């Protein structure tokens, strides 16, 4: 009963490959109609959409590595029952990293200053204040730091899963791998603090609005990716459970994941609001300009839908205890949260790149389908490669009797 | 009945061979015995500090705030530094009792009572500073939105200083209720064991007639859950609003969006350091090493290295964004912090808060009691400097003729020492007359995490996973 081997249901395989195919066709169509068009805005749209999606899907996959590390360090038992799922998601970070890296570096090395304004020749000359920025915002630093970080993320994602699988074949009662995993987790958290929790969102996203700055920006991006990552894990647990796997994962575990979705939706709102309120209150033009286009301009709709999907819905729907234990409700909220945070990333990227010419059309939707298809096919494939239960984990028995 | 089982990989939370009765005996012992000499000396020192503080404050009220070394440029000095410092210290208790309760951290039961008490005393100390800073303290009630005859309500509702009044008074009330409701069953235990009439009557009154019936326990649990739910957002809101006092302004070095979460992390950081300072001593003096184990100390040191690193990332973020923003004022403010007249405060802060806590990455050091005690003091010094560094952003404003340098006067120092007096006087009284460890809550985890009970769990450890699962999921 505990030693379950996951087999990819045929329907899932077809769905994921169809979505992936839609994505590839969309991408090709995008190349011909948008990238090769003479309209600057179409070209911008092409790159902005790829940038937003590749970064978003990379970060929500990376969230699994973070969740594994954090719970390993905290010695949480509740996650052990389904930790093979975040492990599988974490181990595909390298694919997402390659895609995001390719997109980002292509933008930078083709000197696409319509996306990153700081790439423009003579950017410094236009504005003396930018001279300093260019120590940070320059092609070489961008490339080197991006490659180092992507490499480390990918490596840790693979390593944590390897260690966990290695434990399966360890002698019973051996805790060596357990503590090794503990140490690697600490290493990842350190890397994470210096990359996603600080430098990377400045470099990849905040620099789209090259003049604008906010110290909160990276933590806010982190919160967004964390809560989406948790929701993605929730969807995988429920899917595998529905197909008869993970029998030992019960309402208590689901409830706990639900609590995280609930709590970190509020946490995201806390960071979002702190950033917004302090800028609004101080009312300094250099800072408020960021919200001007979002709150009053063409992005008004996204501004409000962002709050509704990411705050109002989770807090109201997930507040009652029974809702966190109802599989339909948590699935619904997980989808709401993922959509909401996709929109959050959308409104981070689009205003600075395509301005008022935003679209949610065939290209945006097609690319999203592609990424979803890619993640589903990669993760489901990874899940078949190892038993769904980490047999020798010293916390396995605790997780079986876990009460949320 | 839910199985009392915990993995062997976790160390016991209660050492030694304990029964429910033994737990009661161990924890009630200090309360039922006569105070020791050490306690009396400590109490007298604290009380005299408090007396000196009262003298300093009286002096200040009599002569006016002019006796402090504040001036036109530096309108906030030690008073607000100490206010923020104490409020920050007051964060660990509620974090332990509310958030760690939600995270199901069993080790909180060994330390939550003392930490919550500390929270309450720290918030009491914090409250003194803005109140006495008002100078004309008889008008202190002006901060409250009372109905008056002057037309609209008096306070300025869009000022974060007013939000502070609400945030801190709410926090104090809820923390006090939470702490007190946890104390009720323990007071009843003391009442039932009391040998003198006076003691029986006194503990009888404060235990509200607790009889320990199932209904009482049920309501008690319900209340704890509700209060935990209320406290959780409060842990974040209080220091968030304290940070708004600075961040809503347009003062360079103060106006930065990361302030709210970074203040909260710093508050938890300093709060845990203070818990360590107190508990390292308390466990030794009251002989409670079996309840506040090295494992507890290590867990708290982990929280310290985590929050210290979060704070470190925030410091570096601030520095970086000041440079990256291209705002000259912002850059100058940070240049002055690092290299200006108050450079020593900045580097003291960096060393104490960011660099030295990194030593807690080493397990050996996390589990060393002496090192922990030393570090807890270092962290508290560092966190005091953090607030001082932030507030001293005031020393050079836009007008060079008004640039200034601030050192405190004896009344300000006396006031600060007095707050220690208040804090420790309360803590000594608490440690003598209240159970410093939550008796009922320790009993709750004893059969899962007590050493003698854990030794018997080998039978479960030896079972195969399948057998264990079968037994636990189908037998009831």
mmCIF file of N, CA and C in Angstrom, chain A residues 172-272:
data_model
loop_
_atom_site.group_PDB
_atom_site.id
_atom_site.type_symbol
_atom_site.label_atom_id
_atom_site.label_comp_id
_atom_site.label_asym_id
_atom_site.label_seq_id
_atom_site.Cartn_x
_atom_site.Cartn_y
_atom_site.Cartn_z
ATOM 1 N N UNK A 172 17.683 0.522 7.107
ATOM 2 C CA UNK A 172 16.584 1.011 7.943
ATOM 3 C C UNK A 172 17.124 1.646 9.221
ATOM 4 N N UNK A 173 16.578 2.779 9.567
ATOM 5 C CA UNK A 173 17.005 3.448 10.799
ATOM 6 C C UNK A 173 18.211 4.356 10.615
ATOM 7 N N UNK A 174 18.797 4.341 9.425
ATOM 8 C CA UNK A 174 19.949 5.220 9.202
ATOM 9 C C UNK A 174 19.473 6.657 9.023
ATOM 10 N N UNK A 175 20.122 7.577 9.719
ATOM 11 C CA UNK A 175 19.677 8.968 9.631
ATOM 12 C C UNK A 175 20.703 9.841 8.912
ATOM 13 N N UNK A 176 21.708 9.203 8.336
ATOM 14 C CA UNK A 176 22.794 9.969 7.715
ATOM 15 C C UNK A 176 22.268 10.873 6.595
ATOM 16 N N UNK A 177 21.483 10.267 5.709
ATOM 17 C CA UNK A 177 20.978 11.041 4.573
ATOM 18 C C UNK A 177 20.033 12.137 5.036
ATOM 19 N N UNK A 178 19.278 11.808 6.090
ATOM 20 C CA UNK A 178 18.347 12.800 6.630
ATOM 21 C C UNK A 178 19.090 14.075 7.023
ATOM 22 N N UNK A 179 20.190 13.910 7.730
ATOM 23 C CA UNK A 179 20.930 15.093 8.182
ATOM 24 C C UNK A 179 21.697 15.749 7.050
ATOM 25 N N UNK A 180 22.095 14.933 6.063
ATOM 26 C CA UNK A 180 22.760 15.494 4.894
ATOM 27 C C UNK A 180 21.793 16.417 4.157
ATOM 28 N N UNK A 181 20.565 15.932 4.040
ATOM 29 C CA UNK A 181 19.519 16.715 3.394
ATOM 30 C C UNK A 181 19.264 18.017 4.159
ATOM 31 N N UNK A 182 19.335 17.918 5.480
ATOM 32 C CA UNK A 182 19.186 19.080 6.355
ATOM 33 C C UNK A 182 20.249 20.132 5.997
ATOM 34 N N UNK A 183 21.483 19.676 5.853
ATOM 35 C CA UNK A 183 22.570 20.612 5.560
ATOM 36 C C UNK A 183 22.453 21.217 4.162
ATOM 37 N N UNK A 184 22.085 20.393 3.199
ATOM 38 C CA UNK A 184 21.904 20.941 1.851
ATOM 39 C C UNK A 184 20.767 21.961 1.827
ATOM 40 N N UNK A 185 19.734 21.683 2.622
ATOM 41 C CA UNK A 185 18.612 22.627 2.686
ATOM 42 C C UNK A 185 19.077 23.976 3.209
ATOM 43 N N UNK A 186 19.935 23.929 4.232
ATOM 44 C CA UNK A 186 20.465 25.181 4.778
ATOM 45 C C UNK A 186 21.247 25.918 3.695
ATOM 46 N N UNK A 187 22.019 25.160 2.925
ATOM 47 C CA UNK A 187 22.781 25.772 1.828
ATOM 48 C C UNK A 187 21.863 26.443 0.829
ATOM 49 N N UNK A 188 20.767 25.760 0.498
ATOM 50 C CA UNK A 188 19.855 26.351 -0.481
ATOM 51 C C UNK A 188 19.232 27.634 0.049
ATOM 52 N N UNK A 189 18.837 27.629 1.316
ATOM 53 C CA UNK A 189 18.199 28.817 1.890
ATOM 54 C C UNK A 189 19.147 30.010 1.792
ATOM 55 N N UNK A 190 20.422 29.744 2.010
ATOM 56 C CA UNK A 190 21.425 30.803 1.915
ATOM 57 C C UNK A 190 21.466 31.366 0.494
ATOM 58 N N UNK A 191 21.521 30.464 -0.478
ATOM 59 C CA UNK A 191 21.541 30.890 -1.886
ATOM 60 C C UNK A 191 20.261 31.657 -2.221
ATOM 61 N N UNK A 192 19.164 31.139 -1.706
ATOM 62 C CA UNK A 192 17.854 31.727 -1.982
ATOM 63 C C UNK A 192 17.774 33.171 -1.461
ATOM 64 N N UNK A 193 18.347 33.382 -0.264
ATOM 65 C CA UNK A 193 18.303 34.726 0.329
ATOM 66 C C UNK A 193 19.051 35.731 -0.539
ATOM 67 N N UNK A 194 20.143 35.274 -1.135
ATOM 68 C CA UNK A 194 20.934 36.204 -1.931
ATOM 69 C C UNK A 194 20.473 36.279 -3.385
ATOM 70 N N UNK A 195 19.559 35.393 -3.772
ATOM 71 C CA UNK A 195 19.093 35.457 -5.163
ATOM 72 C C UNK A 195 17.642 35.919 -5.211
ATOM 73 N N UNK A 196 16.705 34.999 -4.958
ATOM 74 C CA UNK A 196 15.302 35.387 -5.126
ATOM 75 C C UNK A 196 14.845 36.412 -4.100
ATOM 76 N N UNK A 197 15.376 36.328 -2.880
ATOM 77 C CA UNK A 197 14.907 37.262 -1.852
ATOM 78 C C UNK A 197 15.615 38.606 -1.920
ATOM 79 N N UNK A 198 16.464 38.792 -2.898
ATOM 80 C CA UNK A 198 17.087 40.116 -3.021
ATOM 81 C C UNK A 198 17.409 40.459 -4.481
ATOM 82 N N UNK A 199 18.511 39.948 -5.001
ATOM 83 C CA UNK A 199 19.034 40.490 -6.254
ATOM 84 C C UNK A 199 18.225 40.159 -7.509
ATOM 85 N N UNK A 200 17.717 38.926 -7.597
ATOM 86 C CA UNK A 200 17.143 38.481 -8.872
ATOM 87 C C UNK A 200 15.899 39.261 -9.295
ATOM 88 N N UNK A 201 14.929 39.468 -8.412
ATOM 89 C CA UNK A 201 13.788 40.273 -8.870
ATOM 90 C C UNK A 201 14.167 41.709 -9.263
ATOM 91 N N UNK A 202 15.186 42.277 -8.616
ATOM 92 C CA UNK A 202 15.618 43.610 -9.051
ATOM 93 C C UNK A 202 16.135 43.551 -10.472
ATOM 94 N N UNK A 203 16.931 42.519 -10.706
ATOM 95 C CA UNK A 203 17.643 42.431 -11.979
ATOM 96 C C UNK A 203 16.699 42.081 -13.125
ATOM 97 N N UNK A 204 15.825 41.121 -12.902
ATOM 98 C CA UNK A 204 14.989 40.626 -13.991
ATOM 99 C C UNK A 204 13.729 41.454 -14.191
ATOM 100 N N UNK A 205 13.098 41.852 -13.069
ATOM 101 C CA UNK A 205 11.759 42.451 -13.203
ATOM 102 C C UNK A 205 11.762 43.943 -12.868
ATOM 103 N N UNK A 206 12.323 44.285 -11.696
ATOM 104 C CA UNK A 206 12.238 45.695 -11.300
ATOM 105 C C UNK A 206 12.978 46.579 -12.300
ATOM 106 N N UNK A 207 14.008 46.042 -12.931
ATOM 107 C CA UNK A 207 14.788 46.854 -13.864
ATOM 108 C C UNK A 207 14.027 47.130 -15.163
ATOM 109 N N UNK A 208 12.866 46.497 -15.339
ATOM 110 C CA UNK A 208 12.041 46.858 -16.501
ATOM 111 C C UNK A 208 11.619 48.323 -16.374
ATOM 112 N N UNK A 209 11.269 48.708 -15.137
ATOM 113 C CA UNK A 209 11.037 50.125 -14.849
ATOM 114 C C UNK A 209 12.361 50.662 -14.314
ATOM 115 N N UNK A 210 13.257 50.965 -15.220
ATOM 116 C CA UNK A 210 14.647 51.170 -14.804
ATOM 117 C C UNK A 210 14.828 52.311 -13.815
ATOM 118 N N UNK A 211 13.904 53.272 -13.808
ATOM 119 C CA UNK A 211 14.067 54.395 -12.894
ATOM 120 C C UNK A 211 13.466 54.135 -11.527
ATOM 121 N N UNK A 212 12.553 53.210 -11.503
ATOM 122 C CA UNK A 212 11.778 53.011 -10.285
ATOM 123 C C UNK A 212 12.509 52.061 -9.344
ATOM 124 N N UNK A 213 12.221 52.191 -8.053
ATOM 125 C CA UNK A 213 12.890 51.332 -7.074
ATOM 126 C C UNK A 213 11.994 51.166 -5.869
ATOM 127 N N UNK A 214 12.098 49.996 -5.258
ATOM 128 C CA UNK A 214 11.377 49.753 -4.013
ATOM 129 C C UNK A 214 12.117 48.649 -3.278
ATOM 130 N N UNK A 215 12.462 48.913 -2.019
ATOM 131 C CA UNK A 215 13.222 47.903 -1.280
ATOM 132 C C UNK A 215 12.399 46.640 -1.054
ATOM 133 N N UNK A 216 11.082 46.785 -1.058
ATOM 134 C CA UNK A 216 10.230 45.627 -0.783
ATOM 135 C C UNK A 216 10.115 44.680 -1.971
ATOM 136 N N UNK A 217 10.474 45.154 -3.141
ATOM 137 C CA UNK A 217 10.088 44.462 -4.365
ATOM 138 C C UNK A 217 10.401 42.967 -4.355
ATOM 139 N N UNK A 218 11.599 42.593 -3.914
ATOM 140 C CA UNK A 218 11.994 41.185 -4.006
ATOM 141 C C UNK A 218 11.187 40.311 -3.047
ATOM 142 N N UNK A 219 10.935 40.811 -1.871
ATOM 143 C CA UNK A 219 10.187 39.993 -0.907
ATOM 144 C C UNK A 219 8.749 39.821 -1.380
ATOM 145 N N UNK A 220 8.256 40.863 -2.005
ATOM 146 C CA UNK A 220 6.895 40.799 -2.539
ATOM 147 C C UNK A 220 6.825 39.771 -3.672
ATOM 148 N N UNK A 221 7.820 39.765 -4.540
ATOM 149 C CA UNK A 221 7.876 38.756 -5.605
ATOM 150 C C UNK A 221 7.987 37.356 -5.015
ATOM 151 N N UNK A 222 8.806 37.248 -3.975
ATOM 152 C CA UNK A 222 8.961 35.953 -3.312
ATOM 153 C C UNK A 222 7.614 35.455 -2.786
ATOM 154 N N UNK A 223 6.884 36.331 -2.104
ATOM 155 C CA UNK A 223 5.596 35.923 -1.525
ATOM 156 C C UNK A 223 4.655 35.448 -2.624
ATOM 157 N N UNK A 224 4.673 36.156 -3.731
ATOM 158 C CA UNK A 224 3.822 35.798 -4.860
ATOM 159 C C UNK A 224 4.174 34.398 -5.367
ATOM 160 N N UNK A 225 5.466 34.136 -5.537
ATOM 161 C CA UNK A 225 5.858 32.832 -6.075
ATOM 162 C C UNK A 225 5.633 31.726 -5.043
ATOM 163 N N UNK A 226 5.805 32.045 -3.776
ATOM 164 C CA UNK A 226 5.641 31.024 -2.739
ATOM 165 C C UNK A 226 4.202 30.521 -2.677
ATOM 166 N N UNK A 227 3.272 31.451 -2.638
ATOM 167 C CA UNK A 227 1.870 31.028 -2.476
ATOM 168 C C UNK A 227 1.384 30.318 -3.744
ATOM 169 N N UNK A 228 1.885 30.733 -4.894
ATOM 170 C CA UNK A 228 1.518 30.024 -6.124
ATOM 171 C C UNK A 228 2.129 28.636 -6.139
ATOM 172 N N UNK A 229 3.378 28.532 -5.676
ATOM 173 C CA UNK A 229 4.037 27.227 -5.632
ATOM 174 C C UNK A 229 3.287 26.265 -4.730
ATOM 175 N N UNK A 230 2.802 26.775 -3.586
ATOM 176 C CA UNK A 230 2.043 25.954 -2.666
ATOM 177 C C UNK A 230 0.747 25.474 -3.335
ATOM 178 N N UNK A 231 0.119 26.373 -4.076
ATOM 179 C CA UNK A 231 -1.132 26.003 -4.741
ATOM 180 C C UNK A 231 -0.886 24.940 -5.810
ATOM 181 N N UNK A 232 0.241 25.065 -6.500
ATOM 182 C CA UNK A 232 0.546 24.065 -7.529
ATOM 183 C C UNK A 232 0.746 22.696 -6.880
ATOM 184 N N UNK A 233 1.434 22.677 -5.729
ATOM 185 C CA UNK A 233 1.630 21.406 -5.019
ATOM 186 C C UNK A 233 0.268 20.827 -4.629
ATOM 187 N N UNK A 234 -0.616 21.692 -4.163
ATOM 188 C CA UNK A 234 -1.961 21.257 -3.778
ATOM 189 C C UNK A 234 -2.655 20.563 -4.961
ATOM 190 N N UNK A 235 -2.571 21.179 -6.139
ATOM 191 C CA UNK A 235 -3.242 20.586 -7.298
ATOM 192 C C UNK A 235 -2.669 19.200 -7.610
ATOM 193 N N UNK A 236 -1.362 19.065 -7.492
ATOM 194 C CA UNK A 236 -0.746 17.762 -7.766
ATOM 195 C C UNK A 236 -1.156 16.721 -6.739
ATOM 196 N N UNK A 237 -1.222 17.113 -5.489
ATOM 197 C CA UNK A 237 -1.629 16.143 -4.456
ATOM 198 C C UNK A 237 -3.035 15.650 -4.756
ATOM 199 N N UNK A 238 -3.925 16.604 -5.040
ATOM 200 C CA UNK A 238 -5.317 16.212 -5.239
ATOM 201 C C UNK A 238 -5.462 15.365 -6.499
ATOM 202 N N UNK A 239 -4.689 15.705 -7.520
ATOM 203 C CA UNK A 239 -4.785 14.924 -8.756
ATOM 204 C C UNK A 239 -4.336 13.489 -8.513
ATOM 205 N N UNK A 240 -3.150 13.339 -7.887
ATOM 206 C CA UNK A 240 -2.649 11.981 -7.662
ATOM 207 C C UNK A 240 -3.569 11.209 -6.717
ATOM 208 N N UNK A 241 -4.100 11.896 -5.723
ATOM 209 C CA UNK A 241 -5.025 11.221 -4.813
ATOM 210 C C UNK A 241 -6.272 10.723 -5.548
ATOM 211 N N UNK A 242 -6.771 11.563 -6.407
ATOM 212 C CA UNK A 242 -7.988 11.208 -7.131
ATOM 213 C C UNK A 242 -7.776 9.970 -8.006
ATOM 214 N N UNK A 243 -6.524 9.768 -8.402
ATOM 215 C CA UNK A 243 -6.248 8.588 -9.218
ATOM 216 C C UNK A 243 -5.762 7.420 -8.388
ATOM 217 N N UNK A 244 -6.063 7.479 -7.104
ATOM 218 C CA UNK A 244 -5.823 6.308 -6.265
ATOM 219 C C UNK A 244 -4.434 6.221 -5.669
ATOM 220 N N UNK A 245 -3.636 7.250 -5.819
ATOM 221 C CA UNK A 245 -2.322 7.212 -5.167
ATOM 222 C C UNK A 245 -2.382 7.970 -3.840
ATOM 223 N N UNK A 246 -1.250 7.992 -3.141
ATOM 224 C CA UNK A 246 -1.108 8.773 -1.902
ATOM 225 C C UNK A 246 -2.272 8.541 -0.927
ATOM 226 N N UNK A 247 -2.596 7.255 -0.726
ATOM 227 C CA UNK A 247 -3.710 6.921 0.162
ATOM 228 C C UNK A 247 -3.490 7.405 1.586
ATOM 229 N N UNK A 248 -2.221 7.482 2.013
ATOM 230 C CA UNK A 248 -1.937 7.887 3.391
ATOM 231 C C UNK A 248 -2.011 9.403 3.563
ATOM 232 N N UNK A 249 -2.159 10.144 2.467
ATOM 233 C CA UNK A 249 -2.362 11.591 2.598
ATOM 234 C C UNK A 249 -3.846 11.810 2.845
ATOM 235 N N UNK A 250 -4.170 12.378 4.001
ATOM 236 C CA UNK A 250 -5.590 12.510 4.331
ATOM 237 C C UNK A 250 -5.975 13.981 4.515
ATOM 238 N N UNK A 251 -7.181 14.186 5.001
ATOM 239 C CA UNK A 251 -7.692 15.552 5.159
ATOM 240 C C UNK A 251 -6.757 16.431 5.985
ATOM 241 N N UNK A 252 -6.054 15.806 6.927
ATOM 242 C CA UNK A 252 -5.174 16.587 7.800
ATOM 243 C C UNK A 252 -4.060 17.245 6.981
ATOM 244 N N UNK A 253 -3.492 16.487 6.065
ATOM 245 C CA UNK A 253 -2.405 17.045 5.250
ATOM 246 C C UNK A 253 -2.936 18.107 4.284
ATOM 247 N N UNK A 254 -4.091 17.789 3.702
ATOM 248 C CA UNK A 254 -4.699 18.751 2.781
ATOM 249 C C UNK A 254 -5.008 20.049 3.524
ATOM 250 N N UNK A 255 -5.515 19.875 4.723
ATOM 251 C CA UNK A 255 -5.848 21.033 5.556
ATOM 252 C C UNK A 255 -4.602 21.902 5.780
ATOM 253 N N UNK A 256 -3.474 21.247 6.026
ATOM 254 C CA UNK A 256 -2.242 22.006 6.270
ATOM 255 C C UNK A 256 -1.800 22.784 5.040
ATOM 256 N N UNK A 257 -1.859 22.141 3.886
ATOM 257 C CA UNK A 257 -1.489 22.865 2.663
ATOM 258 C C UNK A 257 -2.465 24.026 2.466
ATOM 259 N N UNK A 258 -3.739 23.772 2.760
ATOM 260 C CA UNK A 258 -4.749 24.826 2.662
ATOM 261 C C UNK A 258 -4.439 25.991 3.584
ATOM 262 N N UNK A 259 -3.964 25.671 4.781
ATOM 263 C CA UNK A 259 -3.600 26.733 5.719
ATOM 264 C C UNK A 259 -2.472 27.584 5.158
ATOM 265 N N UNK A 260 -1.514 26.909 4.521
ATOM 266 C CA UNK A 260 -0.416 27.681 3.938
ATOM 267 C C UNK A 260 -0.914 28.593 2.823
ATOM 268 N N UNK A 261 -1.831 28.068 2.007
ATOM 269 C CA UNK A 261 -2.382 28.910 0.929
ATOM 270 C C UNK A 261 -3.110 30.111 1.513
ATOM 271 N N UNK A 262 -3.821 29.856 2.575
ATOM 272 C CA UNK A 262 -4.567 30.919 3.250
ATOM 273 C C UNK A 262 -3.609 31.944 3.863
ATOM 274 N N UNK A 263 -2.690 31.434 4.681
ATOM 275 C CA UNK A 263 -1.818 32.333 5.435
ATOM 276 C C UNK A 263 -0.908 33.133 4.510
ATOM 277 N N UNK A 264 -0.378 32.471 3.491
ATOM 278 C CA UNK A 264 0.568 33.200 2.653
ATOM 279 C C UNK A 264 -0.114 34.085 1.621
ATOM 280 N N UNK A 265 -1.406 33.867 1.391
ATOM 281 C CA UNK A 265 -2.145 34.856 0.598
ATOM 282 C C UNK A 265 -2.235 36.150 1.393
ATOM 283 N N UNK A 266 -2.450 36.000 2.699
ATOM 284 C CA UNK A 266 -2.502 37.191 3.546
ATOM 285 C C UNK A 266 -1.114 37.811 3.643
ATOM 286 N N UNK A 267 -0.105 36.962 3.723
ATOM 287 C CA UNK A 267 1.265 37.461 3.789
ATOM 288 C C UNK A 267 1.611 38.257 2.527
ATOM 289 N N UNK A 268 1.227 37.715 1.368
ATOM 290 C CA UNK A 268 1.460 38.434 0.113
ATOM 291 C C UNK A 268 0.774 39.801 0.166
ATOM 292 N N UNK A 269 -0.478 39.793 0.649
ATOM 293 C CA UNK A 269 -1.227 41.045 0.711
ATOM 294 C C UNK A 269 -0.547 42.040 1.639
ATOM 295 N N UNK A 270 -0.030 41.499 2.729
ATOM 296 C CA UNK A 270 0.679 42.345 3.699
ATOM 297 C C UNK A 270 1.856 43.039 3.020
ATOM 298 N N UNK A 271 2.641 42.280 2.266
ATOM 299 C CA UNK A 271 3.803 42.875 1.605
ATOM 300 C C UNK A 271 3.360 43.812 0.484
ATOM 301 N N UNK A 272 2.361 43.379 -0.268
ATOM 302 C CA UNK A 272 1.860 44.220 -1.361
ATOM 303 C C UNK A 272 1.360 45.545 -0.794
#
